[in-house]
Short mmCIF file of C-alpha atoms and ligand atoms in Angstrom, two decimals:
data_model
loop_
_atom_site.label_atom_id
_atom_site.label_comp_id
_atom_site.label_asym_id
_atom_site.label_seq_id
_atom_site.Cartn_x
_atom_site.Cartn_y
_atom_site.Cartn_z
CA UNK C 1 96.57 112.15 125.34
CA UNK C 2 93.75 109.67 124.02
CA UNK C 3 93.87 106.25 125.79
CA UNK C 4 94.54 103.95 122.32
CA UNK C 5 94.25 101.12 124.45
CA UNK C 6 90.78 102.23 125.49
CA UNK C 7 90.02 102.91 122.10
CA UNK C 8 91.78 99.61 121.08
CA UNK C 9 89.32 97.18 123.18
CA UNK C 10 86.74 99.48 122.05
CA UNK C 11 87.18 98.03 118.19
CA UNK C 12 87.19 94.75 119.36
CA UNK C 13 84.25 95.23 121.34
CA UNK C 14 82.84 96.80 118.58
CA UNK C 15 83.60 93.89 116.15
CA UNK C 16 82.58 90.86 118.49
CA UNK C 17 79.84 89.31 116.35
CA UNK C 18 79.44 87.10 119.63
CA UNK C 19 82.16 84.31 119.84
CA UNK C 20 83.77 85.64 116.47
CA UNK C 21 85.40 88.77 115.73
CA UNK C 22 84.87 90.41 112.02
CA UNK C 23 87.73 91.88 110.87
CA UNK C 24 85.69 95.49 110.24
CA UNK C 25 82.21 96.27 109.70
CA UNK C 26 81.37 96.88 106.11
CA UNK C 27 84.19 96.11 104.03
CA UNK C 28 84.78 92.03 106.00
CA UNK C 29 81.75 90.73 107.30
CA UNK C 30 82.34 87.10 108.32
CA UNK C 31 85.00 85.70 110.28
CA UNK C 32 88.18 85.68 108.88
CA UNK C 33 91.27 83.17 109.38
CA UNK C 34 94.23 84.76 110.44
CA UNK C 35 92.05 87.76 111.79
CA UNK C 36 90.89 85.78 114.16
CA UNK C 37 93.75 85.03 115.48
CA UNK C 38 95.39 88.34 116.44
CA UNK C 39 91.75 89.16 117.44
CA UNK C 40 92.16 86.05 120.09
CA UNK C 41 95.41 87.00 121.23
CA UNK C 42 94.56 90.40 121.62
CA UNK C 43 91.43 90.13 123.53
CA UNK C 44 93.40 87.70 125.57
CA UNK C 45 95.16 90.84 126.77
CA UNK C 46 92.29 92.33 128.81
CA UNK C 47 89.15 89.51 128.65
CA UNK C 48 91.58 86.03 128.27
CA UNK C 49 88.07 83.98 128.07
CA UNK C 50 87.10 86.01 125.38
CA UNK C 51 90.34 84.95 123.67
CA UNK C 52 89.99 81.57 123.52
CA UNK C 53 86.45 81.36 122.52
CA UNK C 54 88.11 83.12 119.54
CA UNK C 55 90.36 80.31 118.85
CA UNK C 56 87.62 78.05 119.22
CA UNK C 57 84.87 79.08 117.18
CA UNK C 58 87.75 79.29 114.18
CA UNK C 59 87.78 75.78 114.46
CA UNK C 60 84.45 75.07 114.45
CA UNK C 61 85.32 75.87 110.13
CA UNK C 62 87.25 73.43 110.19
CA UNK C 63 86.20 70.64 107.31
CA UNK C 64 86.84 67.14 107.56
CA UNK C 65 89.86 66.69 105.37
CA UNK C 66 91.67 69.57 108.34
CA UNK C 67 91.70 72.53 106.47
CA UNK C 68 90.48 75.55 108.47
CA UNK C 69 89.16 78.16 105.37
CA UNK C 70 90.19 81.36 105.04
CA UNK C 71 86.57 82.71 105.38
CA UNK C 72 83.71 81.47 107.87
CA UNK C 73 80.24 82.56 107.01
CA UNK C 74 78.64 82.22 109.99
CA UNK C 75 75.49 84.54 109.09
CA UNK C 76 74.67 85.96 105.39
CA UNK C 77 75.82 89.09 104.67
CA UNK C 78 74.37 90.89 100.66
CA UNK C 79 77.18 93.56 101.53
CA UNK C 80 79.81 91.26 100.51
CA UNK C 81 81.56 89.31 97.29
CA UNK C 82 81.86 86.20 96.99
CA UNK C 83 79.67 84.85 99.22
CA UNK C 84 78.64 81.73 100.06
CA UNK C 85 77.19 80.72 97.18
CA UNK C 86 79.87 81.57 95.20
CA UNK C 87 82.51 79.46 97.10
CA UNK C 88 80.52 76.50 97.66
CA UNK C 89 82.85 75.24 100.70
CA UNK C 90 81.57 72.10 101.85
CA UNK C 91 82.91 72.08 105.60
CA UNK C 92 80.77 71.99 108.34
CA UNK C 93 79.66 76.01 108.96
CA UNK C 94 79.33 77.54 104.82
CA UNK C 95 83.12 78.82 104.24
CA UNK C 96 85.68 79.66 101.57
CA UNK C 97 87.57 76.14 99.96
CA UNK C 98 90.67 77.87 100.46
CA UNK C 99 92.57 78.26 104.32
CA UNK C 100 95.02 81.60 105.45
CA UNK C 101 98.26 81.57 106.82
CA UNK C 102 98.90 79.42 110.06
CA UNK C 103 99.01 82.05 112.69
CA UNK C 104 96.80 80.80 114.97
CA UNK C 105 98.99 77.74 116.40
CA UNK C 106 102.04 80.52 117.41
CA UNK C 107 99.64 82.92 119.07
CA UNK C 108 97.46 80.25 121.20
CA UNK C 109 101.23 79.78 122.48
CA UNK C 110 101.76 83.17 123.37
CA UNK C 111 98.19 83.55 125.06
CA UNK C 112 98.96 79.86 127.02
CA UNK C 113 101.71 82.32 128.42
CA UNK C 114 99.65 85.08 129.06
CA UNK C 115 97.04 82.98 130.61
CA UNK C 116 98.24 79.79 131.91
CA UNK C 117 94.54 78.67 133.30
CA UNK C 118 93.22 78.51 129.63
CA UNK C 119 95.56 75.28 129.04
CA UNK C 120 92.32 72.84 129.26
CA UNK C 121 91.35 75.00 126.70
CA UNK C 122 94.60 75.07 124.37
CA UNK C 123 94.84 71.29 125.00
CA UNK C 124 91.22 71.17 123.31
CA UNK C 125 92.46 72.92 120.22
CA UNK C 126 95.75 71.70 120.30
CA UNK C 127 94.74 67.99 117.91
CA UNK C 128 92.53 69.96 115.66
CA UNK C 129 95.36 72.74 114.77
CA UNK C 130 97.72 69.39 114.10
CA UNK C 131 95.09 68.29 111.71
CA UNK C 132 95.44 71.55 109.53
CA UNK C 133 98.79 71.74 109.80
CA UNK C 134 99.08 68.01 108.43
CA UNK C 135 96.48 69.11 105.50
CA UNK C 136 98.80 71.86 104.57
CA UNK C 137 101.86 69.26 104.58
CA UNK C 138 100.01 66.86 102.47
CA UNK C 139 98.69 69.32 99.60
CA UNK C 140 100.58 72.19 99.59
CA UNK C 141 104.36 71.43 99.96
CA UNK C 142 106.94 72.25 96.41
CA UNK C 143 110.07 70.80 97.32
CA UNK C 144 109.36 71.28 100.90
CA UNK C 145 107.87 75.41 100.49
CA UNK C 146 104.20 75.98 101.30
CA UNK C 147 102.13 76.91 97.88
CA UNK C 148 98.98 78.72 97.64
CA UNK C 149 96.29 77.88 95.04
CA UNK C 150 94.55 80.95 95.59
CA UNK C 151 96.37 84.90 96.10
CA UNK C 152 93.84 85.35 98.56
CA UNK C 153 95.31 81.67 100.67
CA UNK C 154 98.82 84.07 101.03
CA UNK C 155 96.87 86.74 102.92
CA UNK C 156 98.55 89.41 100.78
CA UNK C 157 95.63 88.85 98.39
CA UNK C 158 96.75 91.71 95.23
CA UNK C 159 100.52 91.14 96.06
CA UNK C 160 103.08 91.44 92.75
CA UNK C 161 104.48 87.64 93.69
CA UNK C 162 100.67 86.42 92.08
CA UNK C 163 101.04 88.88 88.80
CA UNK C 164 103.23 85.88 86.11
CA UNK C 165 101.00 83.06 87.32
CA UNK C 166 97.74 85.32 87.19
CA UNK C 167 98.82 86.40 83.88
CA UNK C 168 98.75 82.75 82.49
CA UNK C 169 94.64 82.36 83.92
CA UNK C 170 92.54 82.64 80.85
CA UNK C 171 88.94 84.17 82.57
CA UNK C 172 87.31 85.50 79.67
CA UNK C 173 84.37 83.15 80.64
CA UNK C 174 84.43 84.49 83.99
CA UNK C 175 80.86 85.83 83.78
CA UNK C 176 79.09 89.01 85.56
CA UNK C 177 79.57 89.58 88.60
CA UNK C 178 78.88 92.69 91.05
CA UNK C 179 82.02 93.63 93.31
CA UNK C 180 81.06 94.98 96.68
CA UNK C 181 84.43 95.71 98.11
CA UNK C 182 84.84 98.63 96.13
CA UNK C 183 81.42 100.93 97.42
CA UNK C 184 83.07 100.24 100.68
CA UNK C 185 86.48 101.68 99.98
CA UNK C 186 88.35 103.84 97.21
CA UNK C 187 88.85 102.00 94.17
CA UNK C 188 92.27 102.99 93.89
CA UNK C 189 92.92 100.52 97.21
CA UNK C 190 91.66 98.00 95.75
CA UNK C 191 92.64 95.04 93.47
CA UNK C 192 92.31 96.07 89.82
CA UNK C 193 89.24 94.22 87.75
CA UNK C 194 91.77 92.33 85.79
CA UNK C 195 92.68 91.11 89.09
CA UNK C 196 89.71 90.28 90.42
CA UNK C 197 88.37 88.45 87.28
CA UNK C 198 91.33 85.96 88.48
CA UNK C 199 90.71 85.42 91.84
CA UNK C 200 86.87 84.27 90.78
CA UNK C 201 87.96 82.20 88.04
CA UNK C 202 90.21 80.53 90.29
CA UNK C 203 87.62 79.78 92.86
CA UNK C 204 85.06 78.57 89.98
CA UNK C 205 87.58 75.89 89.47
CA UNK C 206 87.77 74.97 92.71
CA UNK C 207 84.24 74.63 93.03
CA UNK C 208 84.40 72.35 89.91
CA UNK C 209 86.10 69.96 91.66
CA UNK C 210 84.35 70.36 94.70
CA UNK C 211 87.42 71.67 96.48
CA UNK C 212 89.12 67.93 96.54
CA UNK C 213 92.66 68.77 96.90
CA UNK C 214 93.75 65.26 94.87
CA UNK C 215 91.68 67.04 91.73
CA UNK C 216 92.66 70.64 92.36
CA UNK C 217 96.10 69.66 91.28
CA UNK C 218 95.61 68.42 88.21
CA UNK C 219 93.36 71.26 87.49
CA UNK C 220 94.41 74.37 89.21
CA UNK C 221 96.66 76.63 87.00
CA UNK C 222 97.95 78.83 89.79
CA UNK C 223 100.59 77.00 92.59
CA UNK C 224 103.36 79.40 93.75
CA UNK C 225 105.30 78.66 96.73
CA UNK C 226 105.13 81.44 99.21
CA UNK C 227 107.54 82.66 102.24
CA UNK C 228 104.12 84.16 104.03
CA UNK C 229 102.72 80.50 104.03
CA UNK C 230 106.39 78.68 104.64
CA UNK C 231 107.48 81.18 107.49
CA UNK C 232 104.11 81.06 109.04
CA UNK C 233 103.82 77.59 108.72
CA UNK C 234 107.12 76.82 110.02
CA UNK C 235 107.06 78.98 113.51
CA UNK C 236 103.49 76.98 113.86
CA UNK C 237 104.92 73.61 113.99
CA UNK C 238 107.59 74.79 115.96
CA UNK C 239 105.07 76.51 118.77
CA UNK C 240 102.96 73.53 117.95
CA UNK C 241 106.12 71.47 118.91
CA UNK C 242 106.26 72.34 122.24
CA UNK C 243 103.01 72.89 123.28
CA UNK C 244 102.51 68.87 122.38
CA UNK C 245 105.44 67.92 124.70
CA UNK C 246 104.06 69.91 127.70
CA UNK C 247 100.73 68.34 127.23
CA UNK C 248 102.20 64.85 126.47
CA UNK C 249 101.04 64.60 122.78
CA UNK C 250 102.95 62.33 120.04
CA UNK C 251 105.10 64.72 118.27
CA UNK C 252 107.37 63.14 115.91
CA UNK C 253 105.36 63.88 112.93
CA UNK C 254 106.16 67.28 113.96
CA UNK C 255 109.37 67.04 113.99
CA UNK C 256 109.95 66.07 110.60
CA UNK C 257 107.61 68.60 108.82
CA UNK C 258 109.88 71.46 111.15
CA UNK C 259 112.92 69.70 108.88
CA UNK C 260 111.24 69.40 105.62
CA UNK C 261 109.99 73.24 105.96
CA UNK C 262 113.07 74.31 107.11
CA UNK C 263 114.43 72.99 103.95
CA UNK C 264 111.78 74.23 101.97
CA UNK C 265 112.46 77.51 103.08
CA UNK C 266 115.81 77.38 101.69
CA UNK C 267 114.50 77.18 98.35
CA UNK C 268 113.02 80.48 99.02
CA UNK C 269 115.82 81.98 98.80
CA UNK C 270 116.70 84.11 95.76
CA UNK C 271 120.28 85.45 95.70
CA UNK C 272 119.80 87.72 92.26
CA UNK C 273 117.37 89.80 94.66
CA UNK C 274 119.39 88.95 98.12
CA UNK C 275 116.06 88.07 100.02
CA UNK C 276 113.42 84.97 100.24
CA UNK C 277 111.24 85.10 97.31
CA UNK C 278 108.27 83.62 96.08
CA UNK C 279 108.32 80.80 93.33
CA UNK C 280 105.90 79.94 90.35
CA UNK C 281 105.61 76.45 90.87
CA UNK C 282 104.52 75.34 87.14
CA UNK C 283 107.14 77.61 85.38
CA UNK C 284 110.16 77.22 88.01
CA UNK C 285 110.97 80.79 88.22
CA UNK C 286 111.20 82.98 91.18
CA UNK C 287 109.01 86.00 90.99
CA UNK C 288 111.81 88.56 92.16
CA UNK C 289 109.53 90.27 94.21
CA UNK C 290 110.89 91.74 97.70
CA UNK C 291 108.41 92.33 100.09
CA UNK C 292 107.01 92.09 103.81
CA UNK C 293 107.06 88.65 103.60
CA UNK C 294 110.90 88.09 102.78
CA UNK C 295 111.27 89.38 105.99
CA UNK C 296 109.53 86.74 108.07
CA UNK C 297 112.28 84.52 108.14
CA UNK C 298 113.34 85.52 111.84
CA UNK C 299 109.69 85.33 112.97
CA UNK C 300 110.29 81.50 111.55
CA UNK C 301 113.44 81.07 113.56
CA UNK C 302 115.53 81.58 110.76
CA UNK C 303 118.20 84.09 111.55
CA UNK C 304 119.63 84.76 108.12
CA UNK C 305 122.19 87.43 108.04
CA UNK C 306 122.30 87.41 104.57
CA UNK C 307 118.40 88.58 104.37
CA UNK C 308 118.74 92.06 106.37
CA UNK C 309 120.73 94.66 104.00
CA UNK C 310 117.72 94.35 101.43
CA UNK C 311 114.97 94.85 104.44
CA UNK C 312 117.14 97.83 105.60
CA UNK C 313 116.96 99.38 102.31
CA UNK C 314 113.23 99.23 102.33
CA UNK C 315 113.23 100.20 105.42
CA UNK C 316 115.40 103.59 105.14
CA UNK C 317 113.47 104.29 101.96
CA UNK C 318 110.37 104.62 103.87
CA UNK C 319 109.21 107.07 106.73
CA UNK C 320 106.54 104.55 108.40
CA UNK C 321 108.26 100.98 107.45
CA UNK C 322 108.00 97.93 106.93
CA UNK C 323 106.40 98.32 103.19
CA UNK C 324 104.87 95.50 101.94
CA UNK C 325 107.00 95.78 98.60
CA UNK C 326 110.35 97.11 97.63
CA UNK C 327 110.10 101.00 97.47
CA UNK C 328 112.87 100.78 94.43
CA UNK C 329 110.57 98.30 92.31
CA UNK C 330 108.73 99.61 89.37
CA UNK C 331 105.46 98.13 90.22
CA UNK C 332 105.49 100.05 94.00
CA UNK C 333 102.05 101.91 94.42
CA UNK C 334 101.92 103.17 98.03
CA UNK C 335 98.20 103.30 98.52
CA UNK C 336 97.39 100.18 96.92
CA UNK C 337 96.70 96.93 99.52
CA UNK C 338 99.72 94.82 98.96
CA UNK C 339 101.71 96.64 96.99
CA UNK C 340 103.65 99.08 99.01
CA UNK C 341 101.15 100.11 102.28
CA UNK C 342 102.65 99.26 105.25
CA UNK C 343 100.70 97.08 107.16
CA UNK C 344 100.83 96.64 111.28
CA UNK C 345 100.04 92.91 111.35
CA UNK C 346 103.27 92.13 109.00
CA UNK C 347 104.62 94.72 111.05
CA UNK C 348 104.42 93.15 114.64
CA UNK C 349 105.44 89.41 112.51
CA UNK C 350 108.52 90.60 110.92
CA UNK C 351 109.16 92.83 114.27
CA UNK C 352 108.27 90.57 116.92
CA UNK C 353 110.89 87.58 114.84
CA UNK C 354 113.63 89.95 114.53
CA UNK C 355 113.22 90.61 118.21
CA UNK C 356 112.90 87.44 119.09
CA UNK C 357 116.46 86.95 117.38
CA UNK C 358 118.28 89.79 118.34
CA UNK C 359 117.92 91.66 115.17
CA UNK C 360 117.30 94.63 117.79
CA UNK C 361 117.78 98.23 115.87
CA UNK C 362 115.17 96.93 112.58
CA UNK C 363 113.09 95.88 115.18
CA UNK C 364 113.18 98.94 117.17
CA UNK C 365 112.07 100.72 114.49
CA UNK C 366 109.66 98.82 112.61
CA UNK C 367 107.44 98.30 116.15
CA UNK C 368 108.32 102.62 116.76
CA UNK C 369 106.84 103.46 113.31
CA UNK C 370 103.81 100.50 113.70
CA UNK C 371 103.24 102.85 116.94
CA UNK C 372 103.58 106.38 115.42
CA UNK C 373 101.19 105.08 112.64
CA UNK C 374 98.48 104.54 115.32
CA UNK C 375 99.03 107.12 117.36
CA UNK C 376 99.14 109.58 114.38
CA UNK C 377 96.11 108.18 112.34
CA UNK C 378 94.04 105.61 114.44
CA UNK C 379 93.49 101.95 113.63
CA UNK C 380 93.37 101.31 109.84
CA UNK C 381 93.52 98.29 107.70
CA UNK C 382 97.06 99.99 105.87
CA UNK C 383 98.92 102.81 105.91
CA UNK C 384 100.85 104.74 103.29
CA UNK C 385 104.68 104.09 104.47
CA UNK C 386 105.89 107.62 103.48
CA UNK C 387 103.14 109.78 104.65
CA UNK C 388 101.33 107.59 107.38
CA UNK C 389 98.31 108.32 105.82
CA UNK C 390 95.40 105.62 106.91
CA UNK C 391 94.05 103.85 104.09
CA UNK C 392 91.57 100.85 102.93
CA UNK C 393 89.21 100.26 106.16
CA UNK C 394 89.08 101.49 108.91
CA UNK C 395 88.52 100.38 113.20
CA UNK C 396 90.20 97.32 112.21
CA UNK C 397 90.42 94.22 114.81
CA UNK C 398 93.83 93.25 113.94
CA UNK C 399 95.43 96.65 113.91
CA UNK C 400 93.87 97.19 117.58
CA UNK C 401 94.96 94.02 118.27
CA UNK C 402 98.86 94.92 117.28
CA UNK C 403 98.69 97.74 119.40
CA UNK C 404 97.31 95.99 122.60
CA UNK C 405 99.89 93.11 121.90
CA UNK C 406 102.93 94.53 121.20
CA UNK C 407 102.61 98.43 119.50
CA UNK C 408 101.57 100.22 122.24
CA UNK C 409 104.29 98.83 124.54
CA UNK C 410 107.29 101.15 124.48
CA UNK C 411 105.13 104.07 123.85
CA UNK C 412 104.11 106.86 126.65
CA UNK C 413 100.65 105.79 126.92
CA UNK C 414 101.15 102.37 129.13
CA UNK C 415 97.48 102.67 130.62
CA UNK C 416 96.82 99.32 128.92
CA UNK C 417 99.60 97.15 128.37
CA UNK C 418 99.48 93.54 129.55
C1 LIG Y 1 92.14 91.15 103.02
C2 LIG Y 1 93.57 90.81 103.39
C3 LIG Y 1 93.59 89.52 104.18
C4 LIG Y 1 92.69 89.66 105.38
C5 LIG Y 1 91.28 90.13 105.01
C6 LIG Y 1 90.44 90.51 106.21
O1 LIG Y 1 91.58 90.18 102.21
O2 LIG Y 1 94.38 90.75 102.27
O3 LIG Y 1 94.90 89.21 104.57
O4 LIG Y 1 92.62 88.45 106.09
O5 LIG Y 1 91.37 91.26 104.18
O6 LIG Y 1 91.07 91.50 106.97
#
């Protein structure tokens, strides 16, 4: 048998631009939020010093105002759009003016377990992940949910929860552009043009604001309130939570945004579809869209019997689950990003939360099919949930990370595990 987690710390080895991870070579050039860290956490696994300088040079991004982007450009790169220039962050390092899910908080937690001697380290980080956690309570909160102003602040950049509020962006004055993403990868992978007109229109207006958040309200079409960003944001505080007590921190600010998310969260939920939902802030509706993310309630301490018969059905529909949208829906397109593919970092987040809360036989199974896809087809970006097939990039960080984390744990090959 092949030793994946040889092979595994090979890709991150492979990626380590020196104190930053990229998230593949080619198709992600830079340093990448939430990337980074499941690339800390799972080089903390087998080189723990390598792991925090991870966490660390992530928040060297950060900009003033505590938002930690979504993209660090630490060195230019031609191969890739948009670029610096185009996104005209103005944080310290040249960035994106939009941030990524709040993973990073839950897994410096898991790797202050894994290697207690790094707390100096974590107690370092610990005030400057409060500060982004803050700037996502003060700009992005609808009735308590987490909002994105950007599909690509969601992480699930092409998901169908984006396609009504898209649909209202006028970008006919968009202007030329060159994509680069697609002479990297198949097209058919790939966000549609139509698409991706949006997503630059969207950050031309944040750059006509200069990225101020107060201004970006008034002006920003696009605000829908998102279970990836309220889930993730959620377990954060709460790992965030107790970290601060051990270390002796003031928490009760925490405490309070825990509450209001919690709440928030409940507006998630959308009984017509029987799962959590995302919501088009400026129109009020819910988008009716089932998908990975309605499923990260138990990874945000949420155990919510009323959420698992829909994530069962998606999960018996498919071979390899989870899928990152309902099999049954119309719209389903198993090769395409985020709109069926499953994908092992959503994976090892719904997995790992269902574990976590006794949700054992889903869980069994989602982490036994992350594994088989692996083991079958190496370390992709995505993989087609009925055939396994490996799709978008490939020697991904992440995906190695998944499997030296948590994957490749119950499967024969042990060489590795931590
Ligand atoms: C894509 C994904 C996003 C990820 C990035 C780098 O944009 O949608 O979640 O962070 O690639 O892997």
């Amino acid at each position: 048998m092949t030793d994946l987690y040889a092979q595994a710390r090979q890709i991150l080895r492979d990626n380590d631009k020196g104190g930053y991870t990229l998230p593949t070579h080619g198709l992600y050039p830079y340093q990448w939020n939430w990337d980074s860290a499941f690339a800390a956490w799972g080089f903390t696994t087998f080189d723990p010093d390598r792991g925090w300088t991870e966490l660390e040079t992530l928040m060297t991004g950060q900009w003033e105002d505590g938002m930690v982007p979504h993209i660090i450009f630490h060195q230019p790169d031609p191969g890739y759009f948009p670029g610096p220039d185009v996104w005209q962050g103005r944080g310290p390092i040249p960035s994106s003016g939009i941030s990524q899910p709040p993973v990073a908080a839950t897994f410096m937690a898991k790797m202050l377990t894994m290697h207690p001697a790094g707390e100096a380290r974590a107690r370092a980080i610990w005030p400057k992940l409060k500060d982004w956690h803050r700037w996502f309570m003060d700009w992005r909160l609808d009735q308590g949910a987490v909002c994105v102003t950007h599909p690509w602040e969601a992480g699930r950049d092409n998901a169908p929860d984006w396609d009504a509020a898209m649909a209202e962006i006028n970008a006919d004055d968009v202007g030329d552009y060159t994509r680069r993403d697609t002479s990297h990868v198949d097209p058919a992978m790939r966000p549609t043009k139509y698409d991706y007109d949006r997503y630059i229109k969207l950050v031309q207006i944040g750059v006509s604001v200069n990225w101020d958040q107060e201004k970006l309200l008034a002006v920003n079409p696009f605000r829908v309130a998102d279970p990836t960003m309220t889930f993730t944001l959620l377990r954060a505080n709460r790992d965030l939570l107790a970290m601060g007590r051990r270390f002796g921190e003031d928490v009760s600010d925490i405490e309070d945004w825990i509450k209001t998310l919690e709440a928030g969260a409940d507006t998630l939920w959308n009984p017509q579809i029987g799962g959590y939902d995302s919501r088009d802030v400026r129109s009020g509706a819910f988008n009716g869209i089932l998908s990975n993310a309605s499923a990260l309630c138990w990874y945000a301490g949420i155990n919510d019997a009323r959420a698992l018969p829909a994530i069962e059905r998606m999960l018996a529909a498919c071979t390899y689950g989870l899928p990152s949208y309902d099999p049954a829906a119309d719209g389903f397109e198993p090769l395409r990003y985020w709109r069926g593919p499953s994908w092992p970092i959503m994976n090892y987040l719904v997995g790992s939360g269902m574990e976590e809360q006794g949700i054992d036989a889903a869980a069994a199974r989602i982490r036994a099919d992350t594994a088989r896809l692996m083991e079958e087809n190496g370390f992709a970006e995505y993989y087609d949930p009925h055939t396994g097939a490996p799709a978008g990039g490939g020697t991904f960080t992440w995906t190695a990370a998944v499997w030296l984390g948590w994957a490749g744990h119950d499967t024969e090959d042990k060489r590795g595990a931590a």
